[in-house]
Coordinates of C-alpha atoms (C1' of nucleotides) in Angstrom, one line a residue:
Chain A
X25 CA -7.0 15.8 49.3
X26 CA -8.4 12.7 49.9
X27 CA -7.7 9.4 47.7
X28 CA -11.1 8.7 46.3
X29 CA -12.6 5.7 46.4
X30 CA -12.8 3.3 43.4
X31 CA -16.3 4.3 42.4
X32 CA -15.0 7.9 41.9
X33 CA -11.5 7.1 40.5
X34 CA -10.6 8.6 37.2
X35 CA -7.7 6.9 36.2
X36 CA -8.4 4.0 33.9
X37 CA -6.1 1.4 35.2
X38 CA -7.0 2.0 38.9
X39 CA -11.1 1.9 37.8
X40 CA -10.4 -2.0 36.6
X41 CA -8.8 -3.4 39.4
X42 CA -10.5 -5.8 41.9
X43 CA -12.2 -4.3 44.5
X44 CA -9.1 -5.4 47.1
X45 CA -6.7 -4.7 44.7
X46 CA -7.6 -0.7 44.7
X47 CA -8.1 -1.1 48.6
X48 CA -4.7 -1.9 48.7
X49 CA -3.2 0.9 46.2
X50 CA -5.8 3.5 48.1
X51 CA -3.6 2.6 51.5
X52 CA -0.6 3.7 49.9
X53 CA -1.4 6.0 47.1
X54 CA -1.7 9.9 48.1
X55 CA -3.4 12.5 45.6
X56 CA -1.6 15.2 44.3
X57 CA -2.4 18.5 41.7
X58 CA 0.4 18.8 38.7
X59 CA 0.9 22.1 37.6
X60 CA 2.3 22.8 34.7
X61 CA 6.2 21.6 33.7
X62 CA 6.6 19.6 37.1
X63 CA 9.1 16.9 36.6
X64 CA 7.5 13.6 37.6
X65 CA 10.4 11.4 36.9
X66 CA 13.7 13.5 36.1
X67 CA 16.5 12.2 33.5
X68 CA 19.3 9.5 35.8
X69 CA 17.5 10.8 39.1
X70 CA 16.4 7.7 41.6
X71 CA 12.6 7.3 40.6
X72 CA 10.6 8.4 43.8
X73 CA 7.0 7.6 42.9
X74 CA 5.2 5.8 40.7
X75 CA 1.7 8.5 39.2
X76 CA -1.6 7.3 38.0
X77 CA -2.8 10.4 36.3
X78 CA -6.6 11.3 37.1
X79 CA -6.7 14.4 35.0
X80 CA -4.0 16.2 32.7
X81 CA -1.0 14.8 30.7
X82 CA 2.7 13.8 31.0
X83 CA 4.7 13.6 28.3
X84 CA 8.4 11.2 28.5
X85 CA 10.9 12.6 26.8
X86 CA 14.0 11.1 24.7
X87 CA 17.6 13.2 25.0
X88 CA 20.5 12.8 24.0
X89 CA 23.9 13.9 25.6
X90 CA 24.0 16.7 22.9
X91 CA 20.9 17.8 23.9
X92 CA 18.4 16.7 21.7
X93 CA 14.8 16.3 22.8
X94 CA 12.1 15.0 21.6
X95 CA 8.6 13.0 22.8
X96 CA 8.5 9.5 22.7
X97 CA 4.9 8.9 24.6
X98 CA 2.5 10.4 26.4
X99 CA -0.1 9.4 29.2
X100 CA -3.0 10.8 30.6
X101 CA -5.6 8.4 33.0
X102 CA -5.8 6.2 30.7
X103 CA -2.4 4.8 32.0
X104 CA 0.6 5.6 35.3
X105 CA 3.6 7.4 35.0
X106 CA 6.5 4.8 36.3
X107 CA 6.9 2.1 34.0
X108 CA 10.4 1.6 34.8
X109 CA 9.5 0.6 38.6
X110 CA 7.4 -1.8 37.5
X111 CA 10.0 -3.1 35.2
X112 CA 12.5 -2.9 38.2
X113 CA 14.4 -0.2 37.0
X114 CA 15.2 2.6 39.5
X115 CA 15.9 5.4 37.1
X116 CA 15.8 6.1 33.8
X117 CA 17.7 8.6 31.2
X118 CA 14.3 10.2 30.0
X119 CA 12.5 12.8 31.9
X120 CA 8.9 13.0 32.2
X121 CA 6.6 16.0 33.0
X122 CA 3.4 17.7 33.1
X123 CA 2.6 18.9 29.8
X124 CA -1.4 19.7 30.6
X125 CA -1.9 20.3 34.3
X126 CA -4.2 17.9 35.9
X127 CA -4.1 15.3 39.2
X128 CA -2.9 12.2 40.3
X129 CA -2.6 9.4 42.5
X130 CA 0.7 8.5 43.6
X131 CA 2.7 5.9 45.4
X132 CA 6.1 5.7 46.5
X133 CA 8.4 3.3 44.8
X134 CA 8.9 1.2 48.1
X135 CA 5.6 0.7 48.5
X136 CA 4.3 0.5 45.3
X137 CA 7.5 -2.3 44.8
X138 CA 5.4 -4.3 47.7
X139 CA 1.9 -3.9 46.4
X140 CA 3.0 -5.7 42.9
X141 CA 5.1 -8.0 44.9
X142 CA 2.5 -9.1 46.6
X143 CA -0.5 -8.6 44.0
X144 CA 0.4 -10.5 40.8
X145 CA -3.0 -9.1 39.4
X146 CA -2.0 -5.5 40.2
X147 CA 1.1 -5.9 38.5
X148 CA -0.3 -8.0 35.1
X149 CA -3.1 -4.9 34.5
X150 CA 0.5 -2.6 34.1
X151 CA 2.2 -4.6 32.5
X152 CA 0.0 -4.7 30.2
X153 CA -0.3 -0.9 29.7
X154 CA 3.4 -0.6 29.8
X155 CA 3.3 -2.7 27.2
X156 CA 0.7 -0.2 25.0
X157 CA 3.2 2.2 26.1
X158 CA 5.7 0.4 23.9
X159 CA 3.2 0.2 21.2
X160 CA 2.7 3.7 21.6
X161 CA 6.7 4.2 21.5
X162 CA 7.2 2.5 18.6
X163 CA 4.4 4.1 16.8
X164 CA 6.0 7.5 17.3
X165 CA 9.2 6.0 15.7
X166 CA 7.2 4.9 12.8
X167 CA 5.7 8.2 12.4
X168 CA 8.7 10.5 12.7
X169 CA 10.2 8.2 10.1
X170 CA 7.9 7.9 7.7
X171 CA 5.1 10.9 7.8
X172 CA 4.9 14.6 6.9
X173 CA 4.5 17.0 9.4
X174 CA 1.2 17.3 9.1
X175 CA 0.1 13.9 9.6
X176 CA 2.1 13.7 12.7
X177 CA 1.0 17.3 13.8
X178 CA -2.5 15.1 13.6
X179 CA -1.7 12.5 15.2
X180 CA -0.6 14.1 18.2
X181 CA -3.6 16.7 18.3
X182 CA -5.8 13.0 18.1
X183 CA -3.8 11.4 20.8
X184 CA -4.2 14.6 23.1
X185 CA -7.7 15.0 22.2
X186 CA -7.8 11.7 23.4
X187 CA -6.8 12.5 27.0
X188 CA -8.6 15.4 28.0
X189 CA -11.9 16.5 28.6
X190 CA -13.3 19.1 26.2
X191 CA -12.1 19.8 23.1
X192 CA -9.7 22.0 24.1
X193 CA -6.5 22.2 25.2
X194 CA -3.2 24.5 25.9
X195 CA -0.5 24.6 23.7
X196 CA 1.9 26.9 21.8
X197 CA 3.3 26.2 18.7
X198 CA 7.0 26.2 20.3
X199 CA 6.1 23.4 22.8
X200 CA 4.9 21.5 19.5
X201 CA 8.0 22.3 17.9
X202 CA 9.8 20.6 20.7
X203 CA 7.6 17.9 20.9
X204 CA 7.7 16.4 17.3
X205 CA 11.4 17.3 17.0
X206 CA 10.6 20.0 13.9
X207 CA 11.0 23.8 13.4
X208 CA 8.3 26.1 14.9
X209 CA 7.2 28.2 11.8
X210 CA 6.9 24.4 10.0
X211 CA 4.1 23.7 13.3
X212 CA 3.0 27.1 12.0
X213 CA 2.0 25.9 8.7
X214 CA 1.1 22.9 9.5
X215 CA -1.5 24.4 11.9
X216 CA -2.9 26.5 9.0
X217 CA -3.3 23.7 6.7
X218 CA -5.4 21.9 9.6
X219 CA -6.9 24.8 10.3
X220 CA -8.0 25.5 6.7
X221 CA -9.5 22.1 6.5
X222 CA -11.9 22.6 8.9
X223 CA -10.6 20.1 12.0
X224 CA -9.4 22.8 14.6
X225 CA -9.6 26.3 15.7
X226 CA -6.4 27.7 16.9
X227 CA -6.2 30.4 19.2
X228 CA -3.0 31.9 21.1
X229 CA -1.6 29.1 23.2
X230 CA -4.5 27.0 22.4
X231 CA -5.9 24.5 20.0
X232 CA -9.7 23.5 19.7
X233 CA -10.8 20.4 17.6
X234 CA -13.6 21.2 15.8
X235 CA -13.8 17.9 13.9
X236 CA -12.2 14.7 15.4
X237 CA -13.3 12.0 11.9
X238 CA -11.3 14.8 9.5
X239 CA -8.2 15.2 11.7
X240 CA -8.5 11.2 11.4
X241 CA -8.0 11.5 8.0
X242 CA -5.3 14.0 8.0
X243 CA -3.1 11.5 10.3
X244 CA -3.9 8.6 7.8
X245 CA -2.2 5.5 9.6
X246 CA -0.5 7.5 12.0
X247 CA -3.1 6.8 14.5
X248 CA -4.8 4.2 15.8
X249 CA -2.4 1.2 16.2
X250 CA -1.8 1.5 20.4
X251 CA -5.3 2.8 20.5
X252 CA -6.5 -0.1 19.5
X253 CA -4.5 -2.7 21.3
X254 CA -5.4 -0.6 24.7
X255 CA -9.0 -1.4 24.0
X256 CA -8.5 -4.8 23.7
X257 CA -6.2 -5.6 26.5
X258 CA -7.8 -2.9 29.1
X259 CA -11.0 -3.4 29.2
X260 CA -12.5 -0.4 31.4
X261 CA -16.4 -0.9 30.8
X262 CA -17.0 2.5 31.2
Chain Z
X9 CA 20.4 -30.2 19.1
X10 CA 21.1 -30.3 23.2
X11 CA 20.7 -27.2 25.5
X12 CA 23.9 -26.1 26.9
X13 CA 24.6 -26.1 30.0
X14 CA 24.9 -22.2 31.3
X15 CA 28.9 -22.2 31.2
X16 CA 28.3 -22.6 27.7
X17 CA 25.2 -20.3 27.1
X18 CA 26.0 -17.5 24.5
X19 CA 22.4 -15.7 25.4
X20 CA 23.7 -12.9 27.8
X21 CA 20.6 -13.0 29.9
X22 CA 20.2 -16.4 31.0
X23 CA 24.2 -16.3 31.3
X24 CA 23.8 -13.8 34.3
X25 CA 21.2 -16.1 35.5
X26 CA 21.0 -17.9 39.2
X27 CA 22.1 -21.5 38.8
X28 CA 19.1 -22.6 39.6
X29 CA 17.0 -20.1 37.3
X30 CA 18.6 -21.4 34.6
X31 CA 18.5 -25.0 35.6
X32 CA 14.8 -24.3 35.0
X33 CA 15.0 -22.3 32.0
X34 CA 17.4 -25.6 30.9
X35 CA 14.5 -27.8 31.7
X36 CA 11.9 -26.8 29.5
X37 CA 13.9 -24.8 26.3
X38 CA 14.7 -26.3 23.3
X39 CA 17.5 -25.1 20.9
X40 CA 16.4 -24.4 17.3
X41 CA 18.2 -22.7 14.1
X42 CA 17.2 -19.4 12.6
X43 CA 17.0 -19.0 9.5
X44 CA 17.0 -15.8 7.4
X45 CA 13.7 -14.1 7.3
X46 CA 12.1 -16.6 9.3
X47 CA 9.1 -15.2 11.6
X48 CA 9.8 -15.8 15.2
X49 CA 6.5 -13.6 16.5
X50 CA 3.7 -12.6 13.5
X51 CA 1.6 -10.0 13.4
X52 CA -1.8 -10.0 15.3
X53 CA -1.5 -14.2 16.0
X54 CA -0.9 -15.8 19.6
X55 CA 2.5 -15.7 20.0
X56 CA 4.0 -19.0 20.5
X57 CA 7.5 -18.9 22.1
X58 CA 10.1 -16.6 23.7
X59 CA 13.5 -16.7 22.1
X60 CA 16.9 -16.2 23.7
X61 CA 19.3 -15.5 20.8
X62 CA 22.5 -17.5 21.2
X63 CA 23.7 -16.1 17.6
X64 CA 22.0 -14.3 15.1
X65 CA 20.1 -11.1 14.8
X66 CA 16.1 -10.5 15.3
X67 CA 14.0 -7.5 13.6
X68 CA 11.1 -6.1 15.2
X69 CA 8.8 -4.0 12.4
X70 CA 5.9 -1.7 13.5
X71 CA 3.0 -1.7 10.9
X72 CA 0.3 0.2 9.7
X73 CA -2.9 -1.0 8.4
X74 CA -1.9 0.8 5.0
X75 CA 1.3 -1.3 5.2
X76 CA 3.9 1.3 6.0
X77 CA 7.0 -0.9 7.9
X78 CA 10.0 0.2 10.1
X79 CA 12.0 -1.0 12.4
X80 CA 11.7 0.1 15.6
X81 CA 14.0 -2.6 18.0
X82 CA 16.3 -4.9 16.8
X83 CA 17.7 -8.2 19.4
X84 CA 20.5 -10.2 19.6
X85 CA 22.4 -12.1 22.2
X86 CA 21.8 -9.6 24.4
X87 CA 18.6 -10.0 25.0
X88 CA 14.9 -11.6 24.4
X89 CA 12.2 -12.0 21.6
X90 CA 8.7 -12.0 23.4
X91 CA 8.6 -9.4 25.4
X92 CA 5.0 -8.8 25.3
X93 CA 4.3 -12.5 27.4
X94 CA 6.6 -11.3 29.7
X95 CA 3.7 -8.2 30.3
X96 CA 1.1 -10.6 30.1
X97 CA 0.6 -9.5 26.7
X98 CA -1.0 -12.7 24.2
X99 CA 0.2 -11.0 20.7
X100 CA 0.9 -8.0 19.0
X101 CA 0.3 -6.1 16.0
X102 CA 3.9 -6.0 15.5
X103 CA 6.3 -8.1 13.8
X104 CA 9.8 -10.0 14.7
X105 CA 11.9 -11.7 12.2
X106 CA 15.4 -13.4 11.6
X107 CA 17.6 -10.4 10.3
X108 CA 20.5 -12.4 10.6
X109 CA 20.7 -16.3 10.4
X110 CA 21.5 -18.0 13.6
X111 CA 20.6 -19.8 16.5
X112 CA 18.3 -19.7 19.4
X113 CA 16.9 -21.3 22.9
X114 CA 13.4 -21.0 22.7
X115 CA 10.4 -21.8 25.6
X116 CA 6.7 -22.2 24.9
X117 CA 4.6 -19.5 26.1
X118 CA 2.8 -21.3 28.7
X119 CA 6.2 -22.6 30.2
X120 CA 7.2 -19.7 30.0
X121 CA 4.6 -18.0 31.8
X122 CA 4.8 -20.4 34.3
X123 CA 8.4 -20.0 35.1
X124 CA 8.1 -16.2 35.4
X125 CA 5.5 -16.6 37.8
X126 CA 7.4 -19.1 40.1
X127 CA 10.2 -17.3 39.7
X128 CA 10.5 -13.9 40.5
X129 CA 14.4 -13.5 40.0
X130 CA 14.0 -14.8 36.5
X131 CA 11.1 -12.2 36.1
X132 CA 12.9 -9.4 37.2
X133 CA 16.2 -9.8 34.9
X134 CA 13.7 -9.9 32.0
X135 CA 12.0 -7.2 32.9
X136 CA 15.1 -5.2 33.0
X137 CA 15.7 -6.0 29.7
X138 CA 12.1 -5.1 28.5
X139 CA 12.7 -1.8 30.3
X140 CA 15.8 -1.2 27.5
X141 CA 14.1 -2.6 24.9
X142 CA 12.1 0.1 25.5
X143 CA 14.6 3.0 25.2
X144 CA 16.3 1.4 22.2
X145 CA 12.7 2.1 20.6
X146 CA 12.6 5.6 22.1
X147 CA 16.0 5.9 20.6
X148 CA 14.7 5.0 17.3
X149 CA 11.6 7.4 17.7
X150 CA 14.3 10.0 18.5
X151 CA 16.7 9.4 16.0
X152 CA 13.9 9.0 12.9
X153 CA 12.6 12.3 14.2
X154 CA 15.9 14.4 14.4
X155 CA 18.7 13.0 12.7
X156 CA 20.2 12.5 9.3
X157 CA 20.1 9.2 7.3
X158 CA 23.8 8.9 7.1
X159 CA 23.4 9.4 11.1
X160 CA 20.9 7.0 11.1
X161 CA 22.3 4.8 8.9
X162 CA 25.8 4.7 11.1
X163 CA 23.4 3.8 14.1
X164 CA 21.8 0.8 12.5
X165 CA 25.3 -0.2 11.4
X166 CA 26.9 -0.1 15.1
X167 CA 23.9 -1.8 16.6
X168 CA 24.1 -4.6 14.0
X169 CA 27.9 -5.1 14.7
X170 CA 27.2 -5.4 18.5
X171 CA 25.2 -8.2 18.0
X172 CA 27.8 -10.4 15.7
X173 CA 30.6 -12.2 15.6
X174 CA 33.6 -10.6 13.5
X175 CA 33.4 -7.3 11.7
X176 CA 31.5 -8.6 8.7
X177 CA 27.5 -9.5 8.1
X178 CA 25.0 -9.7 5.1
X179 CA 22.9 -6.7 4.2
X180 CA 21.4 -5.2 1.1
X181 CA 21.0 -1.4 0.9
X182 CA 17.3 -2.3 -0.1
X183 CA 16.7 -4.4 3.2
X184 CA 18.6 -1.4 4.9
X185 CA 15.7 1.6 3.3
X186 CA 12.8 -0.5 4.8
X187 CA 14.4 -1.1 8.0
X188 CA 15.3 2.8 8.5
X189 CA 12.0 3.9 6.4
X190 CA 13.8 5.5 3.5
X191 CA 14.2 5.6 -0.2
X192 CA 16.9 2.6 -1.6
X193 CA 18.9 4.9 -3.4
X194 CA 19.3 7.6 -0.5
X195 CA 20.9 4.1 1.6
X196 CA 23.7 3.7 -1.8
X197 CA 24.4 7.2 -1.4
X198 CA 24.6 7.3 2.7
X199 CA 27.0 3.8 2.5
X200 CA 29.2 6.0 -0.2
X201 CA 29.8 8.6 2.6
X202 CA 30.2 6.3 5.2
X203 CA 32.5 4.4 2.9
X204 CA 34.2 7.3 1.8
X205 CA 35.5 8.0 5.4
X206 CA 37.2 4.8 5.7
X207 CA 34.5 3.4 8.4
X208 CA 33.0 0.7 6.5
X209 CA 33.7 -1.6 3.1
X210 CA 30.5 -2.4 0.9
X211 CA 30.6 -5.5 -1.1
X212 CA 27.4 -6.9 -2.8
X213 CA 25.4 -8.2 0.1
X214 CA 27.6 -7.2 2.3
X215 CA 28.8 -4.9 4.6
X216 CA 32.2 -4.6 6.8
X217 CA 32.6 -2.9 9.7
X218 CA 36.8 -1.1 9.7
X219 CA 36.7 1.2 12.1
X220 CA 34.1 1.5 14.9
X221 CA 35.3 4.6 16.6
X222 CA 34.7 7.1 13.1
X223 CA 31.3 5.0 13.0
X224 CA 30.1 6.4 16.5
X225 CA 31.4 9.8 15.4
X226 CA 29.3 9.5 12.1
X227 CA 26.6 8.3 14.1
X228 CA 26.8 11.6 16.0
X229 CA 24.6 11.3 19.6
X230 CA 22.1 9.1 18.1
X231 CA 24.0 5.7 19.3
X232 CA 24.6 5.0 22.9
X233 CA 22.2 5.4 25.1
X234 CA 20.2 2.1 25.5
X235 CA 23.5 0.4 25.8
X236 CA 25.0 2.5 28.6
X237 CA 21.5 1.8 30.3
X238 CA 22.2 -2.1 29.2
X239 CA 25.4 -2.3 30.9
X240 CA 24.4 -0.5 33.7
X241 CA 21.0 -3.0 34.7
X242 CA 22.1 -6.3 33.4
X243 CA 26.0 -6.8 34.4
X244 CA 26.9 -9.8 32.0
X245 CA 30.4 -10.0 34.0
X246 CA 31.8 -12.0 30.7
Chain F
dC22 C1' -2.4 52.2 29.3
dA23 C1' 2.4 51.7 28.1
dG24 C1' 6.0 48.7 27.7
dA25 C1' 8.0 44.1 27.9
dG26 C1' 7.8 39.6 26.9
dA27 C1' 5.7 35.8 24.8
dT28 C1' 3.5 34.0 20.8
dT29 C1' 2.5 33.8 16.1
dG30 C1' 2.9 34.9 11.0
dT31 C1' 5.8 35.2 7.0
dA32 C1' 9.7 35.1 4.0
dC33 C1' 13.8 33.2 1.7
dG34 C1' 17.6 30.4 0.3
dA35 C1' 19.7 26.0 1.5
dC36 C1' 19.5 21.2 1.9
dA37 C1' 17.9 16.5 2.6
dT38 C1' 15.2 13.2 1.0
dA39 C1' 11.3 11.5 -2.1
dG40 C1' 9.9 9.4 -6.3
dT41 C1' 11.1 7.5 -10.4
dA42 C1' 13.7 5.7 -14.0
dC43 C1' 17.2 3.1 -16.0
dA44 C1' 21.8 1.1 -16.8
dG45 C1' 25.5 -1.5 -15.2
dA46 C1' 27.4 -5.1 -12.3
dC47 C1' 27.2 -9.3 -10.1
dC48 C1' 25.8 -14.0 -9.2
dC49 C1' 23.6 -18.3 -9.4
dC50 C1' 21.3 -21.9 -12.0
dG51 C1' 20.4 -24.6 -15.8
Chain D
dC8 C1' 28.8 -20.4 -20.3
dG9 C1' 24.8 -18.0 -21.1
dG10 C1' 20.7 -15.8 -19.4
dG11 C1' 17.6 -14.1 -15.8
dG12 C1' 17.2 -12.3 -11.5
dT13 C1' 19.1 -9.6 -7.9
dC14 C1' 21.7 -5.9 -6.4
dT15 C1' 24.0 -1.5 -6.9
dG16 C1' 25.1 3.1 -9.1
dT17 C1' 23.5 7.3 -10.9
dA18 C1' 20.6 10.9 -12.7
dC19 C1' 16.7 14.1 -12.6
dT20 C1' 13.0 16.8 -10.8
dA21 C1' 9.8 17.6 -7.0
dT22 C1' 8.8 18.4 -2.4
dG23 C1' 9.2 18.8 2.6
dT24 C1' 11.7 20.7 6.0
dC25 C1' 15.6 23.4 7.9
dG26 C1' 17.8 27.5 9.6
dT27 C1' 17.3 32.0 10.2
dA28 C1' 15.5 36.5 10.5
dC29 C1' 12.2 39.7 11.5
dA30 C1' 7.7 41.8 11.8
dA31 C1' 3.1 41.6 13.8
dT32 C1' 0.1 40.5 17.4
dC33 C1' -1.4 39.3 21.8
dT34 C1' -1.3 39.5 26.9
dC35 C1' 0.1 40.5 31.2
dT36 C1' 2.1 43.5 34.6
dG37 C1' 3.5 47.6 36.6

DNA sequence: CAGAGATTGTACGACATAGTACAGACCCCG
DNA sequence: CGGGGTCTGTACTATGTCGTACAATCTCTG
């Protein structure tokens, strides 16, 4: 599969770059489908390639020695998968994977340690979305500290809404479970309550939002912070 | 007050520096005090400096518009306040504060963005921190979502005694429920337990560290992480 | 189209923490 | 040295979530 050229690119951070700037990512960058559960950067493995998602989702997760597991952020083409490359970190404890199949661009780490080497502008645009990534990080501890289930259940249907096309998307109550670190008949319930309220539809391994402003509500200020910084720092015009 | 020259630096970062790097970092940072409370980055305003804590301990607090606040990183010695310039970043909805009185080498944002950019080495060792700033946030995220408060509460306590001198520093339990987002009284009750198990002594004000070892076991796997990753990228040699 | 596996629904007691209230202890300042 | 403010201890009910178990339902495959 071809790498397409800027005008068709789907991923958010490649769309803004200077016209040379993508000429010089689209030499290096190869496209690639991610089915579901591929591991795009495994826990203390050598990072091999940096991704710029053009459809789908990758979620990184936290874990503990113990064995704990839990999301910390998530990234669809509105951002890359690699943040610790362009951070100069070669690997990383967390693991991330494909949590909604999709697409991407990638780029090795050698060369894609070259191409911000040498293009100051390339690296400043991810900088500043690793830096929403943080925002978005931080947001997550925030919410698992101090919201119910529900709100964050919200939250995260919002931020997923946020990343796909459609208004629907795959996704079992389990995986949930594991994702906001709670109990899987609790996602149950929570799922109801939503449900009952009018905001989504759930079907077997699949969740519909049927009304984005109310599921707003139910996340109360849960959502919105990273959102809003990413708007202001990345401007995509389109 | 004068800035030391780097044999005497206590910030761990610019310690590991190149000779040179730091001849430049010498050139344009000044050394100020930190008070207690004191805002080092506010919310949503251009942020001003970069601060390289020789003593002391800095708070950063994610917000919601509704006012909720936690604590989602916390800095000493061992690292930077200001990450966000180093991404390019202007400000931040978040904020950073003196948690514990003491002392730092500050640099004005535009010297500071200047010296990143002519200096690559510089860059890099900041970025590496950034990078485990970032997984002391996940870590938090993590640790909110899944663990106890007396866990929690054991974390907070082991990260605060990394980043001071002597066994001892100033905390009230009330300070202590808004950094880890929980009720005042359910802190009391946690520093009992911990207190109970011979780990720590509680005065007014004040808290004692006694024996670090049952800490990390009270702290269970939610300490350790971000500083294995710490040791591993920045190799302080002292 | 039957059976196996995956997914979802529901129940129940146990427990952690919230929310709130108030009293006691400590400490500094006048 | 007395009084006001801060900090800590404790109590009570309410609620959210856990841990666990098991049944019901769906879906895919043979």
């Amino acid at each position: 599969m071809p790498v397409p050229s800027q005008r068709y690119v789907r991923n958010q951070l490649l769309s803004i770059l200077g016209g040379d700037d993508y000429g010089a990512v689209q030499a290096v960058a190869e496209s690639v489908m991610l089915g579901r559960r591929d591991i795009l950067i495994a826990g203390n493995k050598t990072i091999t390639h940096v991704y710029f998602l053009e459809a789908g989702i990758a979620s990184e997760i936290a874990a503990t020695p113990e064995g704990r597991r839990i999301e910390v952020c998530i990234t669809g083409r509105e951002g890359m998968v690699g943040v610790p490359l362009l951070l100069d970190v070669d690997r990383t404890p967390h693991e991330t994977f494909v949590q909604i199949e999709g697409e991407a661009l990638r780029i090795d780490a050698a060369s894609f340690r070259t191409l911000i080497e040498e293009r100051p502008n390339l690296r400043r645009t991810f900088a500043n979305y690793a830096y929403v990534a943080h925002l978005q990080t931080a947001g997550t501890a925030l919410s698992n500290g101090s919201h119910t289930l529900e709100e964050r259940l919200a939250r995260w249907l919002l931020m997923c809404h946020d990343r796909v096309d459609g208004d629907e998307f795959p996704v079992t109550h389990e995986f949930l479970s594991t994702m906001l670190g709670v109990r899987r008949p609790g996602v149950t319930t929570a799922i109801h309550s939503l449900e009952g309220g009018g905001m989504i539809k759930a079907r077997r391994s699949h969740i519909q939002v049927l009304d984005r402003e109310k599921l707003k509500t139910a996340a109360g200020d849960s959502y919105g912070v990273p959102e809003i910084e990413y708007g202001r720092l990345i401007r995509t015009g389109r």
